[in-house]
Amino acid sequence: MYLIAFVGACILVAMAPGVSTAVILRQTLRAGRGSGLATTLGNETGILLWALAATFGLSALVLASQLAYDAMRVVGAVVLVVMGIQSLRQARRTKAETGEPEAVDGWRKAYLTGLGTCMANPKAAVFAMSFLPQFVPQGQNVPMTLVLLAVIWVAVDTVWFSLVIWMVARAKAFLGRPAVKRRLEQISGVVLIGLGVRLMAETR
């Protein structure tokens, strides 16, 4: 029963909009389904690493240091703001585009974008430490159960974002229109900058 409850919780967590959703949608809209999937894999690698770190107590070491926590928070905020500025610049280029094919991000760059934004977000470490232990039944092997939960969490996340990417790709004919694309880039830029500013301002 605890696995059913955990899967349900993972679905709700995946559906909640946040940094991961914003970054994955941005990459999908800019460079297509492949880039979105690569970003998702990078993001899920980061989630798995944070979850495993929480399992073995490594993330507690990072969170115990205010300096390390603040450094991660600042790096994460800067990354998001830079990505937001890039989206706003892309919106301006889209407005003036003359029909040349748009350069797309490679899989490696998209993967590293997803991984980097996740690993630079200390809130992901905090969430992993507080989320997973709630679903470990009494009497179970705690490390093994946490690893299992971490893998399930990543699997649910991957399925959800793959569905989102598929839906965005299906709407490509509409979303690919220059005016729509420009507006989406503007919205993406503002959201990413807002998330970065919020992360910069947050304290533990």
N, C-alpha and C. Protein backbone atom coordinates (compact mmCIF):
# COMPACT_ATOMS: atom_id res chain seq x y z
N MET A 1 0.82 -1.22 0.00
CA MET A 1 0.00 0.00 0.00
C MET A 1 0.85 1.26 0.00
N TYR A 2 2.01 1.19 0.69
CA TYR A 2 2.84 2.39 0.76
C TYR A 2 3.38 2.78 -0.61
N LEU A 3 3.58 1.76 -1.49
CA LEU A 3 4.05 2.06 -2.84
C LEU A 3 2.98 2.78 -3.65
N ILE A 4 1.72 2.37 -3.48
CA ILE A 4 0.63 3.04 -4.19
C ILE A 4 0.53 4.50 -3.75
N ALA A 5 0.61 4.70 -2.43
CA ALA A 5 0.56 6.06 -1.90
C ALA A 5 1.74 6.88 -2.40
N PHE A 6 2.90 6.25 -2.48
CA PHE A 6 4.10 6.96 -2.92
C PHE A 6 3.99 7.35 -4.39
N VAL A 7 3.52 6.43 -5.22
CA VAL A 7 3.36 6.73 -6.64
C VAL A 7 2.37 7.89 -6.84
N GLY A 8 1.27 7.87 -6.08
CA GLY A 8 0.31 8.97 -6.15
C GLY A 8 0.94 10.30 -5.77
N ALA A 9 1.76 10.28 -4.71
CA ALA A 9 2.44 11.50 -4.29
C ALA A 9 3.42 11.98 -5.36
N CYS A 10 4.12 11.03 -5.99
CA CYS A 10 5.08 11.38 -7.04
C CYS A 10 4.38 12.03 -8.23
N ILE A 11 3.20 11.54 -8.57
CA ILE A 11 2.44 12.11 -9.68
C ILE A 11 2.07 13.56 -9.37
N LEU A 12 1.61 13.80 -8.15
CA LEU A 12 1.24 15.17 -7.76
C LEU A 12 2.45 16.09 -7.76
N VAL A 13 3.59 15.57 -7.29
CA VAL A 13 4.82 16.37 -7.29
C VAL A 13 5.24 16.70 -8.71
N ALA A 14 5.17 15.71 -9.61
CA ALA A 14 5.57 15.93 -11.00
C ALA A 14 4.67 16.95 -11.68
N MET A 15 3.39 16.95 -11.35
CA MET A 15 2.43 17.85 -11.99
C MET A 15 2.56 19.28 -11.49
N ALA A 16 3.14 19.46 -10.32
CA ALA A 16 3.28 20.81 -9.76
C ALA A 16 4.30 21.59 -10.58
N PRO A 17 3.93 22.76 -11.10
CA PRO A 17 4.89 23.54 -11.90
C PRO A 17 6.04 24.04 -11.06
N GLY A 18 7.21 24.05 -11.66
CA GLY A 18 8.40 24.51 -10.95
C GLY A 18 9.54 24.70 -11.91
N VAL A 19 10.76 24.71 -11.37
CA VAL A 19 11.94 24.94 -12.19
C VAL A 19 12.08 23.88 -13.27
N SER A 20 11.92 22.62 -12.91
CA SER A 20 12.09 21.53 -13.88
C SER A 20 11.11 21.67 -15.03
N THR A 21 9.86 21.93 -14.70
CA THR A 21 8.83 22.09 -15.75
C THR A 21 9.18 23.23 -16.69
N ALA A 22 9.58 24.36 -16.12
CA ALA A 22 9.90 25.53 -16.93
C ALA A 22 11.07 25.25 -17.87
N VAL A 23 12.11 24.61 -17.37
CA VAL A 23 13.30 24.35 -18.18
C VAL A 23 12.99 23.33 -19.27
N ILE A 24 12.27 22.27 -18.94
CA ILE A 24 11.95 21.24 -19.93
C ILE A 24 11.05 21.80 -21.03
N LEU A 25 10.05 22.57 -20.65
CA LEU A 25 9.18 23.18 -21.66
C LEU A 25 9.96 24.15 -22.54
N ARG A 26 10.84 24.90 -21.94
CA ARG A 26 11.65 25.85 -22.72
C ARG A 26 12.47 25.12 -23.77
N GLN A 27 13.14 24.05 -23.37
CA GLN A 27 13.96 23.31 -24.32
C GLN A 27 13.12 22.65 -25.41
N THR A 28 11.95 22.15 -25.03
CA THR A 28 11.08 21.51 -26.01
C THR A 28 10.57 22.51 -27.04
N LEU A 29 10.16 23.68 -26.57
CA LEU A 29 9.64 24.70 -27.47
C LEU A 29 10.73 25.26 -28.37
N ARG A 30 11.94 25.35 -27.85
CA ARG A 30 13.03 25.93 -28.62
C ARG A 30 13.62 24.96 -29.64
N ALA A 31 13.78 23.70 -29.23
CA ALA A 31 14.56 22.78 -30.06
C ALA A 31 13.88 21.45 -30.34
N GLY A 32 12.64 21.28 -29.93
CA GLY A 32 11.91 20.08 -30.30
C GLY A 32 11.89 18.99 -29.25
N ARG A 33 11.25 17.88 -29.61
CA ARG A 33 11.02 16.78 -28.69
C ARG A 33 12.32 16.16 -28.17
N GLY A 34 13.29 15.99 -29.06
CA GLY A 34 14.55 15.38 -28.65
C GLY A 34 15.25 16.17 -27.57
N SER A 35 15.27 17.47 -27.73
CA SER A 35 15.91 18.33 -26.73
C SER A 35 15.15 18.28 -25.41
N GLY A 36 13.82 18.23 -25.49
CA GLY A 36 13.01 18.14 -24.27
C GLY A 36 13.26 16.85 -23.52
N LEU A 37 13.37 15.74 -24.27
CA LEU A 37 13.62 14.45 -23.64
C LEU A 37 15.02 14.40 -23.03
N ALA A 38 16.00 14.96 -23.74
CA ALA A 38 17.36 14.99 -23.19
C ALA A 38 17.42 15.83 -21.92
N THR A 39 16.70 16.95 -21.91
CA THR A 39 16.65 17.79 -20.71
C THR A 39 15.98 17.03 -19.57
N THR A 40 14.93 16.30 -19.89
CA THR A 40 14.25 15.49 -18.88
C THR A 40 15.19 14.45 -18.28
N LEU A 41 15.95 13.76 -19.13
CA LEU A 41 16.90 12.76 -18.63
C LEU A 41 17.96 13.40 -17.74
N GLY A 42 18.41 14.58 -18.12
CA GLY A 42 19.37 15.29 -17.28
C GLY A 42 18.77 15.67 -15.94
N ASN A 43 17.55 16.18 -15.99
CA ASN A 43 16.86 16.56 -14.75
C ASN A 43 16.65 15.35 -13.85
N GLU A 44 16.24 14.23 -14.44
CA GLU A 44 15.98 13.03 -13.63
C GLU A 44 17.27 12.42 -13.09
N THR A 45 18.37 12.58 -13.82
CA THR A 45 19.66 12.16 -13.28
C THR A 45 19.99 12.97 -12.03
N GLY A 46 19.73 14.27 -12.09
CA GLY A 46 19.96 15.12 -10.93
C GLY A 46 19.08 14.73 -9.75
N ILE A 47 17.81 14.45 -10.02
CA ILE A 47 16.89 14.03 -8.96
C ILE A 47 17.37 12.72 -8.34
N LEU A 48 17.79 11.78 -9.18
CA LEU A 48 18.28 10.50 -8.66
C LEU A 48 19.51 10.70 -7.79
N LEU A 49 20.42 11.56 -8.23
CA LEU A 49 21.62 11.82 -7.44
C LEU A 49 21.29 12.46 -6.09
N TRP A 50 20.36 13.41 -6.09
CA TRP A 50 19.95 14.03 -4.83
C TRP A 50 19.24 13.02 -3.94
N ALA A 51 18.42 12.16 -4.53
CA ALA A 51 17.71 11.16 -3.75
C ALA A 51 18.69 10.16 -3.14
N LEU A 52 19.69 9.73 -3.92
CA LEU A 52 20.69 8.81 -3.39
C LEU A 52 21.55 9.49 -2.33
N ALA A 53 21.83 10.77 -2.54
CA ALA A 53 22.59 11.51 -1.53
C ALA A 53 21.80 11.60 -0.23
N ALA A 54 20.49 11.80 -0.35
CA ALA A 54 19.64 11.83 0.85
C ALA A 54 19.62 10.46 1.53
N THR A 55 19.62 9.40 0.71
CA THR A 55 19.61 8.04 1.25
C THR A 55 20.83 7.77 2.12
N PHE A 56 21.98 8.21 1.65
CA PHE A 56 23.22 7.91 2.35
C PHE A 56 23.72 9.08 3.21
N GLY A 57 22.88 10.10 3.36
CA GLY A 57 23.21 11.19 4.26
C GLY A 57 24.17 12.21 3.71
N LEU A 58 24.51 12.12 2.42
CA LEU A 58 25.48 13.05 1.85
C LEU A 58 24.91 14.45 1.70
N SER A 59 23.63 14.53 1.32
CA SER A 59 23.03 15.86 1.14
C SER A 59 22.93 16.59 2.46
N ALA A 60 22.85 15.86 3.57
CA ALA A 60 22.81 16.51 4.88
C ALA A 60 24.08 17.29 5.14
N LEU A 61 25.21 16.79 4.61
CA LEU A 61 26.47 17.49 4.80
C LEU A 61 26.46 18.84 4.08
N VAL A 62 25.88 18.83 2.87
CA VAL A 62 25.78 20.08 2.11
C VAL A 62 24.86 21.06 2.81
N LEU A 63 23.71 20.57 3.25
CA LEU A 63 22.72 21.45 3.86
C LEU A 63 23.15 21.93 5.23
N ALA A 64 24.08 21.19 5.86
CA ALA A 64 24.56 21.61 7.18
C ALA A 64 25.47 22.83 7.08
N SER A 65 26.01 23.06 5.90
CA SER A 65 26.90 24.20 5.70
C SER A 65 26.13 25.34 5.05
N GLN A 66 25.99 26.44 5.77
CA GLN A 66 25.28 27.60 5.23
C GLN A 66 25.98 28.14 4.00
N LEU A 67 27.32 28.12 4.02
CA LEU A 67 28.08 28.63 2.89
C LEU A 67 27.83 27.80 1.64
N ALA A 68 27.85 26.46 1.78
CA ALA A 68 27.61 25.59 0.64
C ALA A 68 26.20 25.76 0.11
N TYR A 69 25.25 25.86 1.04
CA TYR A 69 23.85 26.03 0.64
C TYR A 69 23.67 27.34 -0.13
N ASP A 70 24.23 28.43 0.40
CA ASP A 70 24.08 29.72 -0.26
C ASP A 70 24.78 29.75 -1.61
N ALA A 71 25.94 29.08 -1.70
CA ALA A 71 26.65 29.04 -2.98
C ALA A 71 25.82 28.33 -4.04
N MET A 72 25.22 27.21 -3.67
CA MET A 72 24.35 26.47 -4.59
C MET A 72 23.15 27.31 -4.99
N ARG A 73 22.59 28.01 -4.01
CA ARG A 73 21.40 28.82 -4.28
C ARG A 73 21.72 29.94 -5.26
N VAL A 74 22.86 30.59 -5.09
CA VAL A 74 23.25 31.68 -5.97
C VAL A 74 23.53 31.17 -7.38
N VAL A 75 24.25 30.05 -7.46
CA VAL A 75 24.55 29.47 -8.78
C VAL A 75 23.27 29.08 -9.50
N GLY A 76 22.37 28.43 -8.78
CA GLY A 76 21.10 28.04 -9.38
C GLY A 76 20.30 29.23 -9.85
N ALA A 77 20.28 30.29 -9.06
CA ALA A 77 19.54 31.50 -9.43
C ALA A 77 20.14 32.15 -10.67
N VAL A 78 21.47 32.21 -10.72
CA VAL A 78 22.14 32.82 -11.88
C VAL A 78 21.85 32.02 -13.14
N VAL A 79 21.89 30.70 -13.05
CA VAL A 79 21.61 29.85 -14.20
C VAL A 79 20.21 30.12 -14.74
N LEU A 80 19.23 30.21 -13.84
CA LEU A 80 17.85 30.44 -14.26
C LEU A 80 17.68 31.82 -14.89
N VAL A 81 18.30 32.84 -14.30
CA VAL A 81 18.19 34.19 -14.85
C VAL A 81 18.84 34.26 -16.23
N VAL A 82 20.00 33.64 -16.39
CA VAL A 82 20.68 33.63 -17.69
C VAL A 82 19.81 32.94 -18.74
N MET A 83 19.21 31.81 -18.38
CA MET A 83 18.33 31.12 -19.31
C MET A 83 17.13 31.98 -19.66
N GLY A 84 16.60 32.71 -18.68
CA GLY A 84 15.47 33.60 -18.94
C GLY A 84 15.83 34.71 -19.90
N ILE A 85 17.02 35.29 -19.70
CA ILE A 85 17.49 36.35 -20.60
C ILE A 85 17.68 35.81 -22.01
N GLN A 86 18.21 34.59 -22.11
CA GLN A 86 18.38 33.96 -23.42
C GLN A 86 17.04 33.78 -24.12
N SER A 87 16.01 33.40 -23.36
CA SER A 87 14.69 33.23 -23.95
C SER A 87 14.12 34.55 -24.45
N LEU A 88 14.32 35.62 -23.68
CA LEU A 88 13.84 36.94 -24.11
C LEU A 88 14.58 37.40 -25.36
N ARG A 89 15.87 37.12 -25.42
CA ARG A 89 16.63 37.47 -26.62
C ARG A 89 16.17 36.65 -27.83
N GLN A 90 15.87 35.37 -27.57
CA GLN A 90 15.38 34.51 -28.65
C GLN A 90 14.03 35.03 -29.16
N ALA A 91 13.21 35.55 -28.26
CA ALA A 91 11.92 36.11 -28.67
C ALA A 91 12.12 37.29 -29.62
N ARG A 92 13.14 38.10 -29.34
CA ARG A 92 13.42 39.24 -30.22
C ARG A 92 13.93 38.76 -31.57
N ARG A 93 14.78 37.71 -31.57
CA ARG A 93 15.28 37.18 -32.84
C ARG A 93 14.15 36.56 -33.65
N THR A 94 13.21 35.88 -32.95
CA THR A 94 12.08 35.27 -33.64
C THR A 94 11.24 36.33 -34.34
N LYS A 95 11.11 37.47 -33.69
CA LYS A 95 10.32 38.56 -34.27
C LYS A 95 10.94 39.05 -35.58
N ALA A 96 12.27 38.98 -35.65
CA ALA A 96 12.94 39.49 -36.84
C ALA A 96 13.41 38.39 -37.77
N GLU A 97 13.01 37.14 -37.51
CA GLU A 97 13.52 36.04 -38.31
C GLU A 97 13.07 36.16 -39.76
N THR A 98 13.88 35.64 -40.66
CA THR A 98 13.59 35.78 -42.08
C THR A 98 13.37 34.44 -42.77
N GLY A 99 13.18 33.40 -41.95
CA GLY A 99 12.86 32.11 -42.53
C GLY A 99 13.99 31.11 -42.47
N GLU A 100 15.22 31.52 -42.03
CA GLU A 100 16.31 30.56 -41.90
C GLU A 100 15.99 29.58 -40.81
N PRO A 101 16.41 28.33 -40.96
CA PRO A 101 16.16 27.34 -39.92
C PRO A 101 16.86 27.71 -38.63
N GLU A 102 16.18 27.52 -37.56
CA GLU A 102 16.72 27.86 -36.25
C GLU A 102 17.70 26.78 -35.79
N ALA A 103 18.84 27.22 -35.26
CA ALA A 103 19.81 26.27 -34.71
C ALA A 103 19.22 25.62 -33.46
N VAL A 104 19.42 24.32 -33.35
CA VAL A 104 18.85 23.61 -32.21
C VAL A 104 19.96 23.15 -31.27
N ASP A 105 19.60 23.01 -29.99
CA ASP A 105 20.55 22.52 -29.01
C ASP A 105 20.78 21.03 -29.22
N GLY A 106 22.04 20.60 -29.07
CA GLY A 106 22.34 19.19 -29.15
C GLY A 106 21.85 18.46 -27.91
N TRP A 107 21.81 17.13 -28.01
CA TRP A 107 21.34 16.32 -26.89
C TRP A 107 22.22 16.51 -25.67
N ARG A 108 23.53 16.58 -25.88
CA ARG A 108 24.45 16.73 -24.76
C ARG A 108 24.20 18.04 -24.02
N LYS A 109 24.07 19.13 -24.77
CA LYS A 109 23.84 20.42 -24.15
C LYS A 109 22.51 20.44 -23.40
N ALA A 110 21.47 19.86 -24.01
CA ALA A 110 20.16 19.81 -23.36
C ALA A 110 20.21 18.96 -22.09
N TYR A 111 20.91 17.81 -22.17
CA TYR A 111 21.05 16.94 -21.00
C TYR A 111 21.76 17.67 -19.86
N LEU A 112 22.84 18.36 -20.18
CA LEU A 112 23.60 19.08 -19.16
C LEU A 112 22.80 20.25 -18.59
N THR A 113 21.94 20.83 -19.43
CA THR A 113 21.07 21.91 -18.94
C THR A 113 20.12 21.38 -17.87
N GLY A 114 19.49 20.23 -18.14
CA GLY A 114 18.60 19.63 -17.16
C GLY A 114 19.34 19.21 -15.91
N LEU A 115 20.50 18.57 -16.07
CA LEU A 115 21.28 18.12 -14.92
C LEU A 115 21.78 19.29 -14.10
N GLY A 116 22.30 20.32 -14.78
CA GLY A 116 22.87 21.45 -14.07
C GLY A 116 21.85 22.23 -13.26
N THR A 117 20.67 22.48 -13.84
CA THR A 117 19.66 23.24 -13.12
C THR A 117 19.14 22.48 -11.91
N CYS A 118 19.07 21.16 -12.02
CA CYS A 118 18.61 20.34 -10.89
C CYS A 118 19.66 20.29 -9.78
N MET A 119 20.91 20.05 -10.15
CA MET A 119 21.96 19.91 -9.15
C MET A 119 22.30 21.23 -8.48
N ALA A 120 22.03 22.34 -9.17
CA ALA A 120 22.32 23.65 -8.60
C ALA A 120 21.17 24.19 -7.77
N ASN A 121 20.12 23.39 -7.61
CA ASN A 121 18.95 23.83 -6.84
C ASN A 121 18.95 23.15 -5.47
N PRO A 122 19.34 23.86 -4.41
CA PRO A 122 19.38 23.24 -3.09
C PRO A 122 18.01 22.81 -2.59
N LYS A 123 16.95 23.40 -3.13
CA LYS A 123 15.61 23.00 -2.73
C LYS A 123 15.33 21.55 -3.11
N ALA A 124 15.98 21.08 -4.18
CA ALA A 124 15.82 19.68 -4.58
C ALA A 124 16.39 18.76 -3.51
N ALA A 125 17.52 19.16 -2.92
CA ALA A 125 18.12 18.36 -1.84
C ALA A 125 17.22 18.35 -0.61
N VAL A 126 16.70 19.52 -0.27
CA VAL A 126 15.81 19.62 0.88
C VAL A 126 14.58 18.75 0.67
N PHE A 127 14.01 18.82 -0.52
CA PHE A 127 12.79 18.05 -0.80
C PHE A 127 13.06 16.56 -0.74
N ALA A 128 14.19 16.13 -1.32
CA ALA A 128 14.52 14.71 -1.30
C ALA A 128 14.65 14.19 0.13
N MET A 129 15.27 14.98 1.00
CA MET A 129 15.47 14.56 2.38
C MET A 129 14.17 14.50 3.16
N SER A 130 13.22 15.37 2.80
CA SER A 130 11.96 15.42 3.56
C SER A 130 10.87 14.54 2.94
N PHE A 131 10.95 14.30 1.63
CA PHE A 131 9.89 13.59 0.91
C PHE A 131 10.02 12.07 1.04
N LEU A 132 11.18 11.53 0.73
CA LEU A 132 11.34 10.08 0.68
C LEU A 132 11.14 9.36 2.01
N PRO A 133 11.73 9.84 3.11
CA PRO A 133 11.61 9.09 4.37
C PRO A 133 10.18 8.89 4.86
N GLN A 134 9.26 9.76 4.43
CA GLN A 134 7.87 9.64 4.89
C GLN A 134 7.22 8.32 4.46
N PHE A 135 7.76 7.70 3.40
CA PHE A 135 7.11 6.53 2.82
C PHE A 135 7.86 5.23 3.12
N VAL A 136 8.77 5.27 4.07
CA VAL A 136 9.49 4.05 4.46
C VAL A 136 8.72 3.37 5.60
N PRO A 137 8.16 2.17 5.37
CA PRO A 137 7.40 1.49 6.42
C PRO A 137 8.32 1.04 7.56
N GLN A 138 7.74 0.94 8.73
CA GLN A 138 8.51 0.44 9.87
C GLN A 138 8.94 -1.00 9.62
N GLY A 139 10.15 -1.31 10.03
CA GLY A 139 10.66 -2.66 9.90
C GLY A 139 11.35 -2.95 8.59
N GLN A 140 11.28 -2.01 7.62
CA GLN A 140 11.92 -2.22 6.33
C GLN A 140 13.39 -1.78 6.39
N ASN A 141 14.18 -2.34 5.50
CA ASN A 141 15.57 -1.91 5.35
C ASN A 141 15.56 -0.48 4.78
N VAL A 142 15.94 0.47 5.62
CA VAL A 142 15.78 1.87 5.24
C VAL A 142 16.58 2.25 3.99
N PRO A 143 17.90 1.98 3.92
CA PRO A 143 18.64 2.37 2.70
C PRO A 143 18.09 1.73 1.43
N MET A 144 17.80 0.44 1.47
CA MET A 144 17.30 -0.24 0.27
C MET A 144 15.94 0.29 -0.14
N THR A 145 15.09 0.57 0.85
CA THR A 145 13.76 1.10 0.54
C THR A 145 13.85 2.50 -0.05
N LEU A 146 14.75 3.32 0.48
CA LEU A 146 14.93 4.67 -0.05
C LEU A 146 15.45 4.64 -1.48
N VAL A 147 16.35 3.72 -1.78
CA VAL A 147 16.84 3.59 -3.15
C VAL A 147 15.71 3.19 -4.09
N LEU A 148 14.89 2.23 -3.66
CA LEU A 148 13.73 1.81 -4.46
C LEU A 148 12.79 2.97 -4.70
N LEU A 149 12.50 3.73 -3.66
CA LEU A 149 11.62 4.89 -3.80
C LEU A 149 12.21 5.92 -4.73
N ALA A 150 13.52 6.11 -4.66
CA ALA A 150 14.18 7.08 -5.53
C ALA A 150 14.02 6.68 -7.00
N VAL A 151 14.19 5.41 -7.30
CA VAL A 151 14.04 4.92 -8.68
C VAL A 151 12.61 5.08 -9.15
N ILE A 152 11.64 4.78 -8.29
CA ILE A 152 10.23 4.95 -8.65
C ILE A 152 9.91 6.42 -8.90
N TRP A 153 10.43 7.29 -8.06
CA TRP A 153 10.23 8.73 -8.20
C TRP A 153 10.72 9.20 -9.57
N VAL A 154 11.92 8.79 -9.93
CA VAL A 154 12.49 9.17 -11.22
C VAL A 154 11.66 8.61 -12.37
N ALA A 155 11.21 7.37 -12.25
CA ALA A 155 10.40 6.75 -13.31
C ALA A 155 9.09 7.49 -13.52
N VAL A 156 8.40 7.84 -12.43
CA VAL A 156 7.14 8.57 -12.53
C VAL A 156 7.37 9.94 -13.16
N ASP A 157 8.42 10.62 -12.71
CA ASP A 157 8.76 11.93 -13.26
C ASP A 157 9.00 11.85 -14.77
N THR A 158 9.77 10.84 -15.17
CA THR A 158 10.12 10.68 -16.58
C THR A 158 8.88 10.43 -17.43
N VAL A 159 7.99 9.59 -16.95
CA VAL A 159 6.75 9.31 -17.68
C VAL A 159 5.92 10.58 -17.82
N TRP A 160 5.79 11.34 -16.74
CA TRP A 160 4.98 12.56 -16.78
C TRP A 160 5.55 13.57 -17.77
N PHE A 161 6.84 13.85 -17.67
CA PHE A 161 7.43 14.85 -18.55
C PHE A 161 7.46 14.36 -20.00
N SER A 162 7.59 13.06 -20.21
CA SER A 162 7.52 12.53 -21.58
C SER A 162 6.13 12.78 -22.16
N LEU A 163 5.09 12.64 -21.35
CA LEU A 163 3.73 12.92 -21.79
C LEU A 163 3.56 14.40 -22.12
N VAL A 164 4.11 15.26 -21.27
CA VAL A 164 4.03 16.70 -21.52
C VAL A 164 4.74 17.05 -22.83
N ILE A 165 5.93 16.49 -23.03
CA ILE A 165 6.69 16.75 -24.24
C ILE A 165 5.93 16.26 -25.47
N TRP A 166 5.30 15.10 -25.36
CA TRP A 166 4.51 14.56 -26.47
C TRP A 166 3.36 15.49 -26.82
N MET A 167 2.68 16.00 -25.80
CA MET A 167 1.55 16.91 -26.05
C MET A 167 2.02 18.20 -26.70
N VAL A 168 3.17 18.72 -26.25
CA VAL A 168 3.71 19.94 -26.85
C VAL A 168 4.10 19.68 -28.31
N ALA A 169 4.70 18.52 -28.56
CA ALA A 169 5.09 18.17 -29.93
C ALA A 169 3.86 18.03 -30.83
N ARG A 170 2.78 17.47 -30.30
CA ARG A 170 1.54 17.33 -31.08
C ARG A 170 0.96 18.68 -31.47
N ALA A 171 1.22 19.67 -30.63
CA ALA A 171 0.70 21.02 -30.91
C ALA A 171 1.73 21.88 -31.65
N LYS A 172 2.70 21.21 -32.27
CA LYS A 172 3.81 21.93 -32.91
C LYS A 172 3.33 22.88 -34.01
N ALA A 173 2.33 22.46 -34.76
CA ALA A 173 1.85 23.30 -35.86
C ALA A 173 1.38 24.66 -35.36
N PHE A 174 0.72 24.66 -34.21
CA PHE A 174 0.25 25.92 -33.64
C PHE A 174 1.36 26.64 -32.90
N LEU A 175 2.10 25.89 -32.06
CA LEU A 175 3.14 26.50 -31.23
C LEU A 175 4.32 26.98 -32.06
N GLY A 176 4.47 26.43 -33.28
CA GLY A 176 5.59 26.83 -34.12
C GLY A 176 5.37 28.11 -34.90
N ARG A 177 4.18 28.66 -34.85
CA ARG A 177 3.93 29.93 -35.53
C ARG A 177 4.80 31.02 -34.91
N PRO A 178 5.40 31.88 -35.73
CA PRO A 178 6.32 32.89 -35.21
C PRO A 178 5.75 33.73 -34.07
N ALA A 179 4.50 34.20 -34.23
CA ALA A 179 3.91 35.04 -33.19
C ALA A 179 3.71 34.27 -31.89
N VAL A 180 3.23 33.04 -32.00
CA VAL A 180 3.01 32.20 -30.82
C VAL A 180 4.35 31.85 -30.17
N LYS A 181 5.31 31.47 -31.02
CA LYS A 181 6.62 31.08 -30.53
C LYS A 181 7.29 32.24 -29.80
N ARG A 182 7.15 33.43 -30.36
CA ARG A 182 7.73 34.62 -29.72
C ARG A 182 7.10 34.86 -28.35
N ARG A 183 5.78 34.73 -28.29
CA ARG A 183 5.10 34.95 -27.02
C ARG A 183 5.49 33.90 -25.98
N LEU A 184 5.62 32.66 -26.41
CA LEU A 184 6.02 31.59 -25.49
C LEU A 184 7.44 31.81 -24.98
N GLU A 185 8.32 32.27 -25.86
CA GLU A 185 9.69 32.57 -25.42
C GLU A 185 9.68 33.70 -24.39
N GLN A 186 8.83 34.70 -24.61
CA GLN A 186 8.74 35.82 -23.66
C GLN A 186 8.23 35.33 -22.30
N ILE A 187 7.18 34.50 -22.35
CA ILE A 187 6.62 33.96 -21.10
C ILE A 187 7.66 33.10 -20.39
N SER A 188 8.34 32.24 -21.16
CA SER A 188 9.37 31.38 -20.59
C SER A 188 10.47 32.21 -19.96
N GLY A 189 10.89 33.27 -20.63
CA GLY A 189 11.95 34.12 -20.09
C GLY A 189 11.55 34.78 -18.78
N VAL A 190 10.35 35.32 -18.75
CA VAL A 190 9.87 35.99 -17.54
C VAL A 190 9.74 35.00 -16.37
N VAL A 191 9.22 33.80 -16.66
CA VAL A 191 9.06 32.78 -15.62
C VAL A 191 10.41 32.35 -15.07
N LEU A 192 11.37 32.09 -15.95
CA LEU A 192 12.69 31.65 -15.50
C LEU A 192 13.39 32.73 -14.68
N ILE A 193 13.31 33.97 -15.13
CA ILE A 193 13.92 35.06 -14.37
C ILE A 193 13.23 35.20 -13.01
N GLY A 194 11.89 35.07 -13.00
CA GLY A 194 11.16 35.14 -11.74
C GLY A 194 11.56 34.04 -10.78
N LEU A 195 11.72 32.81 -11.30
CA LEU A 195 12.15 31.69 -10.46
C LEU A 195 13.56 31.92 -9.93
N GLY A 196 14.42 32.48 -10.78
CA GLY A 196 15.78 32.76 -10.34
C GLY A 196 15.82 33.81 -9.25
N VAL A 197 15.06 34.86 -9.42
CA VAL A 197 15.01 35.93 -8.40
C VAL A 197 14.44 35.39 -7.09
N ARG A 198 13.41 34.56 -7.19
CA ARG A 198 12.82 33.98 -5.97
C ARG A 198 13.82 33.09 -5.26
N LEU A 199 14.55 32.28 -6.04
CA LEU A 199 15.55 31.40 -5.42
C LEU A 199 16.65 32.21 -4.76
N MET A 200 17.05 33.31 -5.40
CA MET A 200 18.09 34.17 -4.84
C MET A 200 17.63 34.78 -3.52
N ALA A 201 16.34 35.12 -3.44
CA ALA A 201 15.82 35.81 -2.25
C ALA A 201 15.48 34.87 -1.11
N GLU A 202 15.33 33.58 -1.42
CA GLU A 202 14.89 32.63 -0.38
C GLU A 202 16.01 32.35 0.62
N THR A 203 15.59 32.09 1.82
CA THR A 203 16.52 31.66 2.87
C THR A 203 15.98 30.38 3.48
N ARG A 204 16.85 29.65 4.15
CA ARG A 204 16.41 28.40 4.77
C ARG A 204 15.54 28.65 5.97
